[in-house]
């Protein structure tokens, strides 16, 4: 497999369920990201794991919990979601060079279409 | 200062026409400006990118024009085709950054 792979592609869950989204990158990158894409809204950065640091958007509710066990795998754990959390969740990876070296372009997965009922 | 503004929100172009999408930024520390193309049901994919040391970059029918003094950059799609119909996002990052800032997107429709 190549690139960035996300599973599942589609997920329907109730507000009381607990589920996890999975992302795997085969590009050898050292940074991984979760983005939320809602209709008619900009791509919203949720979490970044880069250079062994985690950076998060403070506006993301605690019902979203990321996990990055290694540089190739990223999870987004979901619990007690709300209907307004229905969106396309995109995972991406890039190479961060550090020490003001910038970063490469981001490579995105196909996304998980999440519907909360 | 972290925002990237993008216009228009939507664009309709006839086949063979030129599609132009504009972006503007405030943060002068930004030094890498990629454009992404996203088809329905797919993740965004890198289309073309530019750094501010050049004013223009061309790849096939796609050209980025960059105006550093105005802090603006634009995507031009020449000879637009129905297959170009997609949502286009501009983005920016800086040399000490670990993530991209994305524009809100432009939905392009190319009529046959």
PDB file of C-alpha atoms in Angstrom:
ATOM      1  CA  UNK A   1       0.000   0.000   0.000  1.00  0.00           C
ATOM      2  CA  UNK A   2       1.124   3.542  -0.621  1.00  0.00           C
ATOM      3  CA  UNK A   3       0.204   6.954   0.693  1.00  0.00           C
ATOM      4  CA  UNK A   4      -2.170   7.568   3.546  1.00  0.00           C
ATOM      5  CA  UNK A   5      -4.879   5.022   4.323  1.00  0.00           C
ATOM      6  CA  UNK A   6      -7.905   5.692   6.500  1.00  0.00           C
ATOM      7  CA  UNK A   7     -10.406   3.221   7.891  1.00  0.00           C
ATOM      8  CA  UNK A   8     -13.302   2.976   7.972  1.00  0.00           C
ATOM      9  CA  UNK A   9     -14.404   4.991   4.956  1.00  0.00           C
ATOM     10  CA  UNK A  10     -17.894   5.444   6.369  1.00  0.00           C
ATOM     11  CA  UNK A  11     -19.131   5.303   9.952  1.00  0.00           C
ATOM     12  CA  UNK A  12     -22.570   5.777  11.438  1.00  0.00           C
ATOM     13  CA  UNK A  13     -22.688   5.924  15.211  1.00  0.00           C
ATOM     14  CA  UNK A  14     -25.119   6.786  17.950  1.00  0.00           C
ATOM     15  CA  UNK A  15     -24.420   9.528  20.434  1.00  0.00           C
ATOM     16  CA  UNK A  16     -23.667   7.037  23.196  1.00  0.00           C
ATOM     17  CA  UNK A  17     -21.264   4.884  21.170  1.00  0.00           C
ATOM     18  CA  UNK A  18     -17.497   4.746  21.339  1.00  0.00           C
ATOM     19  CA  UNK A  19     -15.603   4.261  18.103  1.00  0.00           C
ATOM     20  CA  UNK A  20     -12.144   4.895  16.702  1.00  0.00           C
ATOM     21  CA  UNK A  21     -10.871   6.131  13.368  1.00  0.00           C
ATOM     22  CA  UNK A  22      -7.595   4.739  12.109  1.00  0.00           C
ATOM     23  CA  UNK A  23      -4.956   6.253   9.850  1.00  0.00           C
ATOM     24  CA  UNK A  24      -1.755   4.720   8.536  1.00  0.00           C
ATOM     25  CA  UNK A  25       0.903   6.422   6.424  1.00  0.00           C
ATOM     26  CA  UNK A  26       3.430   4.579   4.277  1.00  0.00           C
ATOM     27  CA  UNK A  27       5.475   7.635   3.282  1.00  0.00           C
ATOM     28  CA  UNK A  28       8.054   7.653   6.068  1.00  0.00           C
ATOM     29  CA  UNK A  29       6.836  11.019   7.303  1.00  0.00           C
ATOM     30  CA  UNK A  30       7.368  12.285  10.836  1.00  0.00           C
ATOM     31  CA  UNK A  31       4.184  14.303  11.273  1.00  0.00           C
ATOM     32  CA  UNK A  32       0.531  13.288  11.185  1.00  0.00           C
ATOM     33  CA  UNK A  33      -2.632  15.363  11.384  1.00  0.00           C
ATOM     34  CA  UNK A  34      -6.367  15.103  11.920  1.00  0.00           C
ATOM     35  CA  UNK A  35      -8.583  17.581  10.071  1.00  0.00           C
ATOM     36  CA  UNK A  36     -12.351  18.033  10.199  1.00  0.00           C
ATOM     37  CA  UNK A  37     -14.113  19.030   7.004  1.00  0.00           C
ATOM     38  CA  UNK A  38     -17.707  20.183   7.313  1.00  0.00           C
ATOM     39  CA  UNK A  39     -19.925  21.419   4.515  1.00  0.00           C
ATOM     40  CA  UNK A  40     -19.181  25.002   3.513  1.00  0.00           C
ATOM     41  CA  UNK A  41     -16.461  25.389   6.167  1.00  0.00           C
ATOM     42  CA  UNK A  42     -12.676  25.556   5.896  1.00  0.00           C
ATOM     43  CA  UNK A  43     -10.552  22.562   6.736  1.00  0.00           C
ATOM     44  CA  UNK A  44     -10.252  22.645  10.518  1.00  0.00           C
ATOM     45  CA  UNK A  45      -7.012  21.379  12.027  1.00  0.00           C
ATOM     46  CA  UNK A  46      -7.816  19.262  15.077  1.00  0.00           C
ATOM     47  CA  UNK A  47      -4.541  17.661  16.155  1.00  0.00           C
ATOM     48  CA  UNK A  48      -0.916  17.507  15.074  1.00  0.00           C
ATOM     49  CA  UNK A  49       1.700  14.957  16.078  1.00  0.00           C
ATOM     50  CA  UNK A  50       5.069  16.242  14.928  1.00  0.00           C
ATOM     51  CA  UNK A  51       8.638  15.748  16.062  1.00  0.00           C
ATOM     52  CA  UNK A  52       7.324  13.738  19.002  1.00  0.00           C
ATOM     53  CA  UNK A  53       5.135  16.614  20.143  1.00  0.00           C
ATOM     54  CA  UNK A  54       1.366  16.868  20.172  1.00  0.00           C
ATOM     55  CA  UNK A  55      -0.264  20.154  19.232  1.00  0.00           C
ATOM     56  CA  UNK A  56      -3.994  20.565  19.480  1.00  0.00           C
ATOM     57  CA  UNK A  57      -6.596  23.077  18.481  1.00  0.00           C
ATOM     58  CA  UNK A  58      -8.009  24.293  21.788  1.00  0.00           C
ATOM     59  CA  UNK A  59     -11.477  24.540  20.294  1.00  0.00           C
ATOM     60  CA  UNK A  60     -11.742  20.771  19.744  1.00  0.00           C
ATOM     61  CA  UNK A  61     -14.094  19.182  22.307  1.00  0.00           C
ATOM     62  CA  UNK A  62     -12.733  16.573  24.702  1.00  0.00           C
ATOM     63  CA  UNK A  63     -15.030  13.946  23.174  1.00  0.00           C
ATOM     64  CA  UNK A  64     -12.334  13.672  20.484  1.00  0.00           C
ATOM     65  CA  UNK A  65      -9.159  12.014  21.727  1.00  0.00           C
ATOM     66  CA  UNK A  66      -6.147  11.361  19.485  1.00  0.00           C
ATOM     67  CA  UNK A  67      -3.521   8.671  19.862  1.00  0.00           C
ATOM     68  CA  UNK A  68      -0.279   8.319  17.945  1.00  0.00           C
ATOM     69  CA  UNK A  69       1.562   5.137  18.984  1.00  0.00           C
ATOM     70  CA  UNK A  70       4.295   5.633  16.359  1.00  0.00           C
ATOM     71  CA  UNK A  71       5.099   7.836  13.405  1.00  0.00           C
ATOM     72  CA  UNK A  72       3.111   5.670  10.985  1.00  0.00           C
ATOM     73  CA  UNK A  73      -0.173   5.250  12.856  1.00  0.00           C
ATOM     74  CA  UNK A  74      -2.736   7.715  14.122  1.00  0.00           C
ATOM     75  CA  UNK A  75      -6.077   7.134  15.809  1.00  0.00           C
ATOM     76  CA  UNK A  76      -8.989   9.367  16.679  1.00  0.00           C
ATOM     77  CA  UNK A  77     -11.079   8.004  19.518  1.00  0.00           C
ATOM     78  CA  UNK A  78     -14.670   9.167  19.570  1.00  0.00           C
ATOM     79  CA  UNK A  79     -17.136   9.078  22.456  1.00  0.00           C
ATOM     80  CA  UNK A  80     -20.496  10.657  23.235  1.00  0.00           C
ATOM     81  CA  UNK A  81     -20.495  12.601  19.987  1.00  0.00           C
ATOM     82  CA  UNK A  82     -23.124  15.104  18.941  1.00  0.00           C
ATOM     83  CA  UNK A  83     -24.965  15.335  15.602  1.00  0.00           C
ATOM     84  CA  UNK A  84     -22.963  18.474  14.750  1.00  0.00           C
ATOM     85  CA  UNK A  85     -19.824  16.303  14.774  1.00  0.00           C
ATOM     86  CA  UNK A  86     -21.010  14.666  11.560  1.00  0.00           C
ATOM     87  CA  UNK A  87     -18.360  15.524   8.971  1.00  0.00           C
ATOM     88  CA  UNK A  88     -15.547  14.166   6.830  1.00  0.00           C
ATOM     89  CA  UNK A  89     -12.514  13.452   9.022  1.00  0.00           C
ATOM     90  CA  UNK A  90      -9.261  13.627   7.120  1.00  0.00           C
ATOM     91  CA  UNK A  91      -5.889  12.313   8.145  1.00  0.00           C
ATOM     92  CA  UNK A  92      -2.722  13.733   6.615  1.00  0.00           C
ATOM     93  CA  UNK A  93       1.013  13.301   6.936  1.00  0.00           C
ATOM     94  CA  UNK A  94       4.030  15.400   6.055  1.00  0.00           C
ATOM     95  CA  UNK A  95       7.739  15.644   6.701  1.00  0.00           C
ATOM     96  CA  UNK A  96       8.691  18.357   9.193  1.00  0.00           C
ATOM     97  CA  UNK A  97      12.329  19.353   8.934  1.00  0.00           C
ATOM     98  CA  UNK A  98      12.625  21.303  12.184  1.00  0.00           C
ATOM     99  CA  UNK A  99      15.057  24.095  13.042  1.00  0.00           C
ATOM    100  CA  UNK A 100      13.263  26.489  10.717  1.00  0.00           C
ATOM    101  CA  UNK A 101      13.530  23.986   7.885  1.00  0.00           C
ATOM    102  CA  UNK A 102       9.835  24.070   7.195  1.00  0.00           C
ATOM    103  CA  UNK A 103       7.826  21.100   6.028  1.00  0.00           C
ATOM    104  CA  UNK A 104       6.921  19.177   2.917  1.00  0.00           C
ATOM    105  CA  UNK A 105       3.467  19.231   1.382  1.00  0.00           C
ATOM    106  CA  UNK A 106       0.751  17.340   3.220  1.00  0.00           C
ATOM    107  CA  UNK A 107      -0.566  14.080   1.832  1.00  0.00           C
ATOM    108  CA  UNK A 108      -4.165  13.301   2.696  1.00  0.00           C
ATOM    109  CA  UNK A 109      -6.093  10.094   3.094  1.00  0.00           C
ATOM    110  CA  UNK A 110      -9.516   9.541   1.539  1.00  0.00           C
ATOM    111  CA  UNK A 111     -11.245  10.485   4.766  1.00  0.00           C
ATOM    112  CA  UNK A 112     -13.856   8.883   7.006  1.00  0.00           C
ATOM    113  CA  UNK A 113     -17.396  10.106   6.458  1.00  0.00           C
ATOM    114  CA  UNK A 114     -18.857  10.176   9.982  1.00  0.00           C
ATOM    115  CA  UNK A 115     -22.569  10.436  10.659  1.00  0.00           C
ATOM    116  CA  UNK A 116     -23.763  10.811  14.243  1.00  0.00           C
ATOM    117  CA  UNK A 117     -27.407   9.862  14.785  1.00  0.00           C
TER     118      UNK A 117
ATOM    119  CA  UNK B   1      -2.655  36.717  11.108  1.00  0.00           C
ATOM    120  CA  UNK B   2      -2.850  32.980  10.639  1.00  0.00           C
ATOM    121  CA  UNK B   3      -5.718  33.260   8.156  1.00  0.00           C
ATOM    122  CA  UNK B   4      -5.599  32.655   4.450  1.00  0.00           C
ATOM    123  CA  UNK B   5      -8.426  34.321   2.547  1.00  0.00           C
ATOM    124  CA  UNK B   6      -9.686  32.777  -0.688  1.00  0.00           C
ATOM    125  CA  UNK B   7     -12.052  33.961  -3.406  1.00  0.00           C
ATOM    126  CA  UNK B   8     -14.376  33.349  -5.084  1.00  0.00           C
ATOM    127  CA  UNK B   9     -16.335  30.842  -3.037  1.00  0.00           C
ATOM    128  CA  UNK B  10     -17.641  29.260  -6.229  1.00  0.00           C
ATOM    129  CA  UNK B  11     -16.787  29.638  -9.889  1.00  0.00           C
ATOM    130  CA  UNK B  12     -18.465  28.516 -13.091  1.00  0.00           C
ATOM    131  CA  UNK B  13     -16.396  28.476 -16.272  1.00  0.00           C
ATOM    132  CA  UNK B  14     -17.089  27.278 -19.794  1.00  0.00           C
ATOM    133  CA  UNK B  15     -14.959  24.491 -21.228  1.00  0.00           C
ATOM    134  CA  UNK B  16     -11.803  25.962 -22.695  1.00  0.00           C
ATOM    135  CA  UNK B  17     -11.948  29.068 -20.520  1.00  0.00           C
ATOM    136  CA  UNK B  18      -9.542  30.297 -17.869  1.00  0.00           C
ATOM    137  CA  UNK B  19     -10.315  29.664 -14.200  1.00  0.00           C
ATOM    138  CA  UNK B  20      -8.742  32.073 -11.708  1.00  0.00           C
ATOM    139  CA  UNK B  21      -8.780  31.621  -7.938  1.00  0.00           C
ATOM    140  CA  UNK B  22      -7.206  34.173  -5.630  1.00  0.00           C
ATOM    141  CA  UNK B  23      -5.730  33.919  -2.139  1.00  0.00           C
ATOM    142  CA  UNK B  24      -4.322  36.468   0.284  1.00  0.00           C
ATOM    143  CA  UNK B  25      -2.441  36.193   3.548  1.00  0.00           C
ATOM    144  CA  UNK B  26      -1.151  38.438   6.322  1.00  0.00           C
ATOM    145  CA  UNK B  27       1.636  36.473   7.992  1.00  0.00           C
ATOM    146  CA  UNK B  28       4.886  37.468   6.280  1.00  0.00           C
ATOM    147  CA  UNK B  29       6.569  34.413   7.806  1.00  0.00           C
ATOM    148  CA  UNK B  30       4.675  32.152   5.395  1.00  0.00           C
ATOM    149  CA  UNK B  31       7.114  30.786   2.847  1.00  0.00           C
ATOM    150  CA  UNK B  32       5.420  27.824   1.172  1.00  0.00           C
ATOM    151  CA  UNK B  33       2.126  28.011  -0.713  1.00  0.00           C
ATOM    152  CA  UNK B  34       0.565  24.803  -2.044  1.00  0.00           C
ATOM    153  CA  UNK B  35      -2.717  24.392  -3.865  1.00  0.00           C
ATOM    154  CA  UNK B  36      -4.856  21.327  -3.286  1.00  0.00           C
ATOM    155  CA  UNK B  37      -7.577  19.825  -5.470  1.00  0.00           C
ATOM    156  CA  UNK B  38     -10.385  17.806  -3.941  1.00  0.00           C
ATOM    157  CA  UNK B  39     -12.953  15.718  -5.773  1.00  0.00           C
ATOM    158  CA  UNK B  40     -16.183  14.645  -4.037  1.00  0.00           C
ATOM    159  CA  UNK B  41     -15.623  11.717  -1.697  1.00  0.00           C
ATOM    160  CA  UNK B  42     -11.840  12.046  -1.884  1.00  0.00           C
ATOM    161  CA  UNK B  43      -9.184  13.663   0.235  1.00  0.00           C
ATOM    162  CA  UNK B  44      -7.401  16.792  -1.011  1.00  0.00           C
ATOM    163  CA  UNK B  45      -4.433  16.123  -3.291  1.00  0.00           C
ATOM    164  CA  UNK B  46      -1.494  18.428  -3.945  1.00  0.00           C
ATOM    165  CA  UNK B  47      -1.826  20.149  -7.311  1.00  0.00           C
ATOM    166  CA  UNK B  48       1.036  22.632  -7.461  1.00  0.00           C
ATOM    167  CA  UNK B  49       3.078  24.650  -4.972  1.00  0.00           C
ATOM    168  CA  UNK B  50       5.310  27.724  -4.940  1.00  0.00           C
ATOM    169  CA  UNK B  51       7.861  29.397  -2.686  1.00  0.00           C
ATOM    170  CA  UNK B  52       8.171  33.212  -2.590  1.00  0.00           C
ATOM    171  CA  UNK B  53      11.539  33.327  -4.308  1.00  0.00           C
ATOM    172  CA  UNK B  54       9.755  33.028  -7.666  1.00  0.00           C
ATOM    173  CA  UNK B  55       6.815  35.008  -9.032  1.00  0.00           C
ATOM    174  CA  UNK B  56       5.313  32.282 -11.191  1.00  0.00           C
ATOM    175  CA  UNK B  57       5.306  28.521 -11.500  1.00  0.00           C
ATOM    176  CA  UNK B  58       3.698  26.569 -14.292  1.00  0.00           C
ATOM    177  CA  UNK B  59       2.874  22.878 -14.523  1.00  0.00           C
ATOM    178  CA  UNK B  60       0.904  21.944 -17.604  1.00  0.00           C
ATOM    179  CA  UNK B  61      -2.369  23.891 -17.633  1.00  0.00           C
ATOM    180  CA  UNK B  62      -1.920  25.032 -14.020  1.00  0.00           C
ATOM    181  CA  UNK B  63      -0.026  28.212 -13.089  1.00  0.00           C
ATOM    182  CA  UNK B  64       0.569  29.872  -9.735  1.00  0.00           C
ATOM    183  CA  UNK B  65       1.219  33.608  -9.770  1.00  0.00           C
ATOM    184  CA  UNK B  66       2.781  35.040  -6.614  1.00  0.00           C
ATOM    185  CA  UNK B  67       2.934  38.695  -5.542  1.00  0.00           C
ATOM    186  CA  UNK B  68       5.081  38.905  -2.427  1.00  0.00           C
ATOM    187  CA  UNK B  69       4.622  42.643  -1.842  1.00  0.00           C
ATOM    188  CA  UNK B  70       0.848  42.345  -2.018  1.00  0.00           C
ATOM    189  CA  UNK B  71       0.863  39.080  -0.069  1.00  0.00           C
ATOM    190  CA  UNK B  72      -1.338  37.483  -2.693  1.00  0.00           C
ATOM    191  CA  UNK B  73      -1.148  34.406  -4.863  1.00  0.00           C
ATOM    192  CA  UNK B  74      -3.459  32.940  -7.424  1.00  0.00           C
ATOM    193  CA  UNK B  75      -4.136  29.757  -9.351  1.00  0.00           C
ATOM    194  CA  UNK B  76      -4.826  29.940 -13.070  1.00  0.00           C
ATOM    195  CA  UNK B  77      -6.254  26.955 -14.905  1.00  0.00           C
ATOM    196  CA  UNK B  78      -5.885  27.364 -18.641  1.00  0.00           C
ATOM    197  CA  UNK B  79      -8.151  25.568 -21.126  1.00  0.00           C
ATOM    198  CA  UNK B  80     -10.403  24.454 -18.261  1.00  0.00           C
ATOM    199  CA  UNK B  81     -11.988  21.035 -18.703  1.00  0.00           C
ATOM    200  CA  UNK B  82     -15.055  19.417 -17.112  1.00  0.00           C
ATOM    201  CA  UNK B  83     -12.658  17.028 -15.360  1.00  0.00           C
ATOM    202  CA  UNK B  84     -11.213  20.021 -13.502  1.00  0.00           C
ATOM    203  CA  UNK B  85     -14.531  20.449 -11.685  1.00  0.00           C
ATOM    204  CA  UNK B  86     -13.549  20.120  -8.034  1.00  0.00           C
ATOM    205  CA  UNK B  87     -12.950  22.165  -4.902  1.00  0.00           C
ATOM    206  CA  UNK B  88      -9.627  23.974  -4.771  1.00  0.00           C
ATOM    207  CA  UNK B  89      -7.870  24.997  -1.558  1.00  0.00           C
ATOM    208  CA  UNK B  90      -4.926  27.310  -1.207  1.00  0.00           C
ATOM    209  CA  UNK B  91      -2.693  26.854   1.829  1.00  0.00           C
ATOM    210  CA  UNK B  92       0.366  28.336   3.503  1.00  0.00           C
ATOM    211  CA  UNK B  93       3.034  27.295   5.960  1.00  0.00           C
ATOM    212  CA  UNK B  94       6.153  28.890   7.419  1.00  0.00           C
ATOM    213  CA  UNK B  95       9.647  27.632   7.939  1.00  0.00           C
ATOM    214  CA  UNK B  96       9.183  26.984  11.653  1.00  0.00           C
ATOM    215  CA  UNK B  97       5.682  25.650  11.277  1.00  0.00           C
ATOM    216  CA  UNK B  98       4.388  22.161  11.714  1.00  0.00           C
ATOM    217  CA  UNK B  99       1.050  22.545   9.960  1.00  0.00           C
ATOM    218  CA  UNK B 100      -0.674  24.265   7.062  1.00  0.00           C
ATOM    219  CA  UNK B 101      -3.266  27.019   7.180  1.00  0.00           C
ATOM    220  CA  UNK B 102      -5.930  26.407   4.541  1.00  0.00           C
ATOM    221  CA  UNK B 103      -8.186  28.794   2.713  1.00  0.00           C
ATOM    222  CA  UNK B 104     -11.941  28.092   2.794  1.00  0.00           C
ATOM    223  CA  UNK B 105     -11.979  26.581  -0.689  1.00  0.00           C
ATOM    224  CA  UNK B 106     -13.401  27.408  -4.116  1.00  0.00           C
ATOM    225  CA  UNK B 107     -15.869  25.097  -5.807  1.00  0.00           C
ATOM    226  CA  UNK B 108     -15.118  25.114  -9.543  1.00  0.00           C
ATOM    227  CA  UNK B 109     -17.622  23.875 -12.101  1.00  0.00           C
ATOM    228  CA  UNK B 110     -16.513  23.651 -15.726  1.00  0.00           C
ATOM    229  CA  UNK B 111     -19.440  23.404 -18.098  1.00  0.00           C
ATOM    230  CA  UNK B 112     -19.116  21.155 -21.180  1.00  0.00           C
TER     231      UNK B 112
END
